[in-house]
Coordinates of C-alpha atoms and ligand atoms in Angstrom, one line a residue:
M1 CA -14.4 21.8 -14.8
S2 CA -10.9 20.0 -15.5
A3 CA -9.4 18.2 -12.7
Q4 CA -5.5 18.3 -12.5
I5 CA -4.2 14.8 -12.8
I6 CA -1.8 13.8 -10.2
D7 CA 1.4 11.7 -11.4
G8 CA 1.7 9.0 -9.3
K9 CA 3.6 7.6 -11.7
A10 CA 6.0 10.6 -11.9
M11 CA 6.0 10.6 -7.7
A12 CA 6.7 7.5 -7.5
A13 CA 10.4 7.5 -9.7
Q14 CA 10.8 11.1 -7.9
L15 CA 10.5 8.7 -4.4
R16 CA 12.9 6.2 -5.8
A17 CA 15.6 8.4 -6.8
Q18 CA 15.7 10.3 -3.8
I19 CA 15.9 6.8 -1.5
K20 CA 18.9 6.1 -4.0
T21 CA 20.9 8.4 -2.9
R22 CA 20.1 7.9 0.9
V23 CA 21.1 4.5 0.1
D24 CA 24.3 4.9 -2.4
A25 CA 24.9 7.6 1.2
I26 CA 24.6 5.1 3.3
R27 CA 26.8 2.8 2.1
E28 CA 29.8 5.1 1.2
A29 CA 29.8 5.3 4.7
G30 CA 30.6 2.5 5.2
G31 CA 26.6 1.9 6.9
C32 CA 24.4 -1.0 6.7
V33 CA 22.6 -1.6 3.2
P34 CA 18.5 -1.8 3.4
G35 CA 17.8 -5.8 2.9
L36 CA 14.3 -7.0 2.4
A37 CA 13.4 -10.1 1.9
V38 CA 10.7 -11.4 0.2
V39 CA 8.8 -14.6 0.4
L40 CA 6.4 -16.4 -1.9
V41 CA 4.5 -19.7 -0.9
G42 CA 3.6 -21.5 -4.8
E43 CA 3.5 -20.1 -8.3
D44 CA 0.4 -17.9 -8.3
P45 CA 1.3 -16.1 -11.3
A46 CA -0.1 -12.4 -10.4
S47 CA 1.9 -13.1 -7.3
Q48 CA 4.8 -13.9 -9.3
I49 CA 5.0 -10.8 -11.2
Y50 CA 4.5 -8.7 -8.1
V51 CA 7.4 -10.5 -6.4
R52 CA 9.7 -9.5 -9.5
N53 CA 8.9 -5.8 -9.7
K54 CA 9.8 -5.4 -5.8
E55 CA 12.6 -8.2 -6.4
R56 CA 13.7 -5.5 -9.5
A57 CA 13.2 -2.0 -7.0
C58 CA 15.0 -3.5 -4.8
K59 CA 17.6 -3.6 -6.9
A60 CA 17.7 -0.3 -8.3
V61 CA 17.9 1.5 -5.5
G62 CA 21.0 -0.8 -4.3
M63 CA 19.5 -1.8 -1.8
H64 CA 20.0 -5.8 -1.4
S65 CA 17.7 -7.8 -2.2
E66 CA 17.0 -11.4 -1.6
V67 CA 13.8 -14.3 -3.0
Y68 CA 12.7 -17.2 -1.9
R69 CA 10.3 -18.5 -4.0
L70 CA 9.4 -21.5 -2.1
P71 CA 7.2 -24.5 -3.2
A72 CA 2.9 -24.5 -3.0
Q73 CA 3.3 -26.9 -0.8
T74 CA 5.6 -25.7 1.8
S75 CA 4.6 -26.3 5.0
Q76 CA 3.2 -23.3 8.1
V77 CA 6.3 -25.5 10.3
E78 CA 9.0 -24.6 7.6
L79 CA 7.3 -21.4 6.5
L80 CA 7.5 -20.2 9.9
A81 CA 11.1 -21.2 10.4
L82 CA 12.0 -19.4 7.7
I83 CA 10.8 -15.8 9.0
D84 CA 12.5 -16.5 12.3
R85 CA 15.5 -17.5 11.0
L86 CA 14.9 -13.6 8.4
N87 CA 13.6 -12.2 12.4
V88 CA 17.0 -12.9 13.2
D89 CA 19.0 -12.4 10.2
P90 CA 21.5 -9.1 10.6
A91 CA 22.1 -8.7 6.8
I92 CA 17.4 -8.0 6.0
H93 CA 15.7 -5.7 7.5
G94 CA 12.2 -5.9 5.7
I95 CA 10.5 -8.8 5.7
L96 CA 7.5 -9.2 3.0
V97 CA 5.3 -12.6 2.7
Q98 CA 3.2 -12.0 -0.7
S99 CA 0.4 -12.4 -0.3
P100 CA -2.6 -14.7 -0.8
P101 CA -0.4 -17.8 0.4
P102 CA -2.3 -20.9 0.1
K103 CA -5.3 -22.1 1.0
H104 CA -2.8 -24.2 3.6
I105 CA -0.8 -21.7 5.4
D106 CA -2.4 -19.8 7.7
E107 CA -1.6 -15.8 7.4
S108 CA -3.1 -13.8 10.0
A109 CA -0.5 -16.1 11.6
V110 CA 2.2 -16.1 9.2
I111 CA 2.4 -12.1 9.8
R112 CA 2.0 -12.5 13.9
A113 CA 5.3 -14.1 13.2
I114 CA 6.9 -11.6 12.2
N115 CA 9.4 -8.9 13.6
P116 CA 7.1 -5.7 14.2
D117 CA 9.8 -3.8 13.4
K118 CA 10.7 -5.9 10.2
D119 CA 7.8 -6.0 8.9
V120 CA 7.3 -3.4 6.5
D121 CA 3.8 -4.3 5.0
G122 CA 3.1 -2.8 8.3
F123 CA -0.2 -5.6 8.7
H124 CA 1.7 -7.0 11.9
V125 CA -0.5 -6.7 14.9
I126 CA 1.7 -3.9 16.8
N127 CA 2.3 -2.1 13.7
V128 CA -2.1 -1.5 12.9
G129 CA -2.4 -0.6 17.2
R130 CA 1.1 1.4 16.5
L131 CA -0.7 3.5 13.8
C132 CA -4.4 3.3 16.0
T133 CA -3.1 5.0 19.2
G134 CA -0.5 7.5 17.3
Q135 CA 2.9 5.8 18.2
P136 CA 5.9 5.8 15.1
G137 CA 5.4 2.2 13.5
L138 CA 5.5 1.2 9.9
V139 CA 2.3 1.6 8.3
S140 CA 1.7 -0.1 5.3
C141 CA 2.5 0.7 1.7
T142 CA -0.8 1.6 -0.2
P143 CA -2.3 4.1 2.6
K144 CA 1.2 5.7 2.8
G145 CA 1.3 5.8 -0.1
V146 CA -2.5 7.4 -1.0
I147 CA -1.3 10.6 2.2
H148 CA 2.0 11.3 -0.3
L149 CA -0.1 11.6 -2.5
I150 CA -3.3 13.6 -1.2
K151 CA -0.3 16.3 0.6
S152 CA 1.1 16.1 -3.2
T153 CA -1.8 19.4 -5.0
G154 CA -1.2 20.8 -1.9
V155 CA -4.9 20.4 -0.6
E156 CA -4.5 21.0 3.2
I157 CA -5.9 17.8 4.7
C158 CA -6.7 18.9 8.1
G159 CA -10.3 19.6 8.8
K160 CA -11.2 18.7 5.3
V161 CA -14.3 15.5 5.8
A162 CA -12.3 12.9 3.6
V163 CA -14.3 9.6 2.7
V164 CA -13.5 6.9 2.6
I165 CA -14.9 3.7 0.8
G166 CA -13.8 0.5 1.8
R167 CA -13.2 -1.0 5.0
S168 CA -10.6 -3.4 4.6
N169 CA -7.5 -4.4 7.3
I170 CA -4.6 -3.7 4.0
V171 CA -6.1 -0.2 2.6
G172 CA -9.1 1.0 3.9
K173 CA -9.0 0.7 7.8
P174 CA -5.1 3.0 7.9
V175 CA -6.1 4.3 4.9
A176 CA -9.3 6.2 7.2
Q177 CA -6.5 6.3 10.1
L178 CA -3.8 8.7 8.7
L179 CA -6.3 10.7 6.9
L180 CA -7.0 11.1 10.8
Q181 CA -4.4 11.1 12.6
E182 CA -4.1 14.4 9.7
N183 CA -6.9 15.3 10.8
A184 CA -9.3 15.4 8.7
T185 CA -13.0 14.1 9.5
V186 CA -13.6 10.9 8.1
I187 CA -16.7 9.1 6.8
Q188 CA -15.1 5.7 5.8
C189 CA -18.2 3.7 3.8
H190 CA -18.3 -0.3 3.6
S191 CA -21.4 -2.5 2.1
R192 CA -23.6 -2.2 4.0
T193 CA -23.8 2.0 4.0
K194 CA -27.1 2.6 2.9
N195 CA -26.7 5.7 0.5
L196 CA -23.3 6.1 -0.8
A197 CA -24.3 9.2 -2.9
D198 CA -24.4 10.5 -1.1
M199 CA -21.9 9.8 2.4
V200 CA -19.2 10.7 -0.9
R201 CA -19.9 13.6 -2.2
L202 CA -19.9 15.1 0.7
G203 CA -15.6 14.1 0.4
D204 CA -13.5 17.6 0.5
I205 CA -11.8 14.0 0.3
V206 CA -12.9 11.2 -1.4
V207 CA -10.8 7.8 -1.9
A208 CA -12.1 5.1 -3.2
A209 CA -10.6 1.1 -2.4
V210 CA -13.8 -1.1 -3.3
G211 CA -12.9 -3.5 -6.3
K212 CA -15.3 -2.5 -8.2
K213 CA -14.7 -0.9 -11.4
N214 CA -17.4 3.1 -12.0
I215 CA -19.0 2.8 -8.3
I216 CA -17.9 5.9 -7.8
T217 CA -19.6 8.3 -10.8
A218 CA -19.1 11.9 -11.4
D219 CA -22.4 12.9 -10.3
M220 CA -21.0 11.7 -6.8
I221 CA -18.0 13.9 -6.8
K222 CA -18.0 17.6 -5.1
P223 CA -17.2 20.4 -7.7
G224 CA -13.6 20.5 -7.0
A225 CA -12.6 17.5 -4.3
V226 CA -9.3 15.0 -4.3
V227 CA -9.9 11.8 -5.0
I228 CA -8.1 9.3 -5.2
D229 CA -8.8 5.7 -6.9
V230 CA -7.2 3.2 -5.1
G231 CA -9.5 0.4 -6.9
M232 CA -7.7 -1.9 -9.4
N233 CA -9.7 -3.6 -12.0
R234 CA -8.1 -6.1 -15.1
T235 CA -11.7 -6.7 -17.6
E236 CA -10.3 -8.5 -21.1
D237 CA -10.0 -4.0 -22.0
G238 CA -7.8 -3.3 -19.2
L239 CA -7.1 -2.3 -16.1
F240 CA -9.6 0.6 -14.7
G241 CA -9.7 2.1 -10.7
D242 CA -12.9 2.2 -9.2
V243 CA -14.1 5.5 -10.6
D244 CA -14.9 6.4 -13.8
F245 CA -12.2 8.3 -14.2
E246 CA -13.2 10.4 -17.8
A247 CA -16.8 12.0 -15.6
A248 CA -15.4 12.2 -12.9
S249 CA -12.4 14.2 -14.0
E250 CA -14.8 17.2 -15.2
V251 CA -15.9 17.7 -11.2
A252 CA -12.5 16.4 -9.3
G253 CA -10.4 18.6 -8.7
Y254 CA -7.9 16.8 -8.5
I255 CA -7.6 12.9 -9.1
T256 CA -5.2 10.5 -9.6
P257 CA -5.6 8.0 -13.0
V258 CA -5.8 3.8 -13.2
P259 CA -3.1 2.6 -13.8
G260 CA -0.6 5.2 -13.0
G261 CA -1.7 6.8 -10.0
A262 CA -1.8 4.7 -6.6
G263 CA 0.3 1.8 -8.0
P264 CA 3.4 2.5 -8.4
M265 CA 3.1 4.4 -4.8
T266 CA 3.4 0.7 -3.3
I267 CA 6.4 -0.2 -3.9
A268 CA 7.9 3.3 -3.8
M269 CA 6.5 3.2 0.4
L270 CA 7.7 -0.2 0.7
L271 CA 11.2 0.4 -0.3
Q272 CA 10.7 3.6 1.7
N273 CA 10.0 1.7 4.8
T274 CA 12.6 -0.7 4.2
L275 CA 15.3 1.8 4.8
E276 CA 13.1 2.9 8.1
A277 CA 13.5 -0.3 9.6
A278 CA 17.3 0.1 8.3
A279 CA 17.2 3.4 10.1
R280 CA 15.8 2.2 13.1
H281 CA 17.9 -1.1 13.6
V282 CA 21.3 0.6 13.2
Ligands
NAP301 P1 -11.1 -5.4 0.3 O1 -10.8 -7.0 0.7 O2 -12.3 -6.4 -1.0 O3 -12.5 -5.1 0.4 C1 -12.9 -4.3 0.1 C2 -14.1 -2.9 0.1 O4 -15.0 -2.1 -0.2 C3 -14.5 -3.2 1.4 O5 -14.6 -3.0 2.6 C4 -16.0 -3.6 1.5 O6 -16.7 -3.3 2.1 C5 -16.5 -2.8 0.3 N1 -17.5 -2.7 -0.1 C6 -17.4 -3.3 -1.8 N2 -19.1 -3.7 -2.6 C7 -18.9 -2.4 -1.8 C8 -20.5 -1.3 -2.0 N3 -21.2 -1.8 -2.4 N4 -20.4 0.2 -1.6 C9 -19.6 0.0 -0.7 N5 -18.1 -0.8 -0.3 C10 -18.3 -1.7 -0.9 O7 -10.1 -5.0 -1.3 P2 -8.8 -4.6 -0.3 O8 -8.0 -5.3 -0.7 O9 -8.7 -3.0 -0.2 O10 -8.6 -4.0 -2.0 C11 -9.3 -2.9 -3.2 C12 -9.3 -2.4 -4.1 O11 -7.5 -1.2 -4.5 C13 -8.8 -2.9 -4.8 O12 -9.6 -3.5 -6.0 C14 -7.2 -4.3 -5.3 O13 -7.3 -4.7 -6.4 C15 -6.8 -2.1 -5.0 N6 -5.8 -2.9 -4.2 C16 -4.8 -1.9 -5.2 C17 -3.0 -1.2 -4.3 C18 -2.8 -1.0 -5.8 O14 -1.1 -0.6 -5.1 N7 -2.8 0.1 -6.2 C19 -2.7 -2.1 -3.1 C20 -4.3 -3.1 -2.8 C21 -5.2 -3.5 -3.6 P3 -17.3 -4.7 3.5 O15 -16.2 -4.4 4.3 O16 -18.6 -4.5 4.0 O17 -18.1 -6.3 2.8

């Protein structure tokens, strides 16, 4: 059996085109152009690339983009003052502080300071609470992209066993909540899970979000399963996911590659969240 590859890059491009059409229509109607502010503290090279990509993506769909590149020694008070300003800026509908900030910054305090209705990362405890209680709110981007990828296969989520490997606040937990909302029976695995292979083998849907190359091997995959690989593991030989892609492709029904699967969907979902935040604001 050879799995169908889920092309996250193509799907993200299609979503970005749809978002651009909506932004163009808002502008032509004289409406409020969605605006995203990205704040980067320090000079972390990977973060600089992520922020540049977000800025480019935002401009490419015609959104208003503001990027604040602050020196590494910026104090918590200065950062919170900037967030306070952005919270009340009518041109800004989404605020994102690039993670990780320098060590002297309390990241959870920074997230708490963001107006939940502008929290396009979906990390604010109010948005997490909304997600867990089934209320409308901003949902974090990578998990939202994962659900799009699963739905693109046409496989119904309702009633299926979904195994999520990883329980971080930014990926594993929100993915599990979203799958629960879609009426899957969810098994959440983590570093203390015993018999990981036995658990994963139950999954009609498998979402791997660990950060360990090839931790999910082909023998763990139920034949025909939908496999979404969120892992991003940089090695000297390139970028790899958490799933042994070549071998797992022989067993799974659908599988995402790394790169080109979950990654590109994250920025598309950020744009979608900014659009949603702007629409709600209006
Ligand atoms: P994280 O905060 O380090 O969480 C990793 C999770 O994996 C933890 O819950 C951990 O369990 C679990 N884990 C570790 N070893 C395990 C094992 N042997 N068996 C089962 N579970 C194990 O990482 P993250 O932020 O969620 O990110 C996960 C991966 O996704 C990383 O590779 C990251 O780069 C990638 N990522 C990709 C995107 C994207 O846009 N595609 C976005 C975000 C993250 P414990 O909780 O017990 O420690």
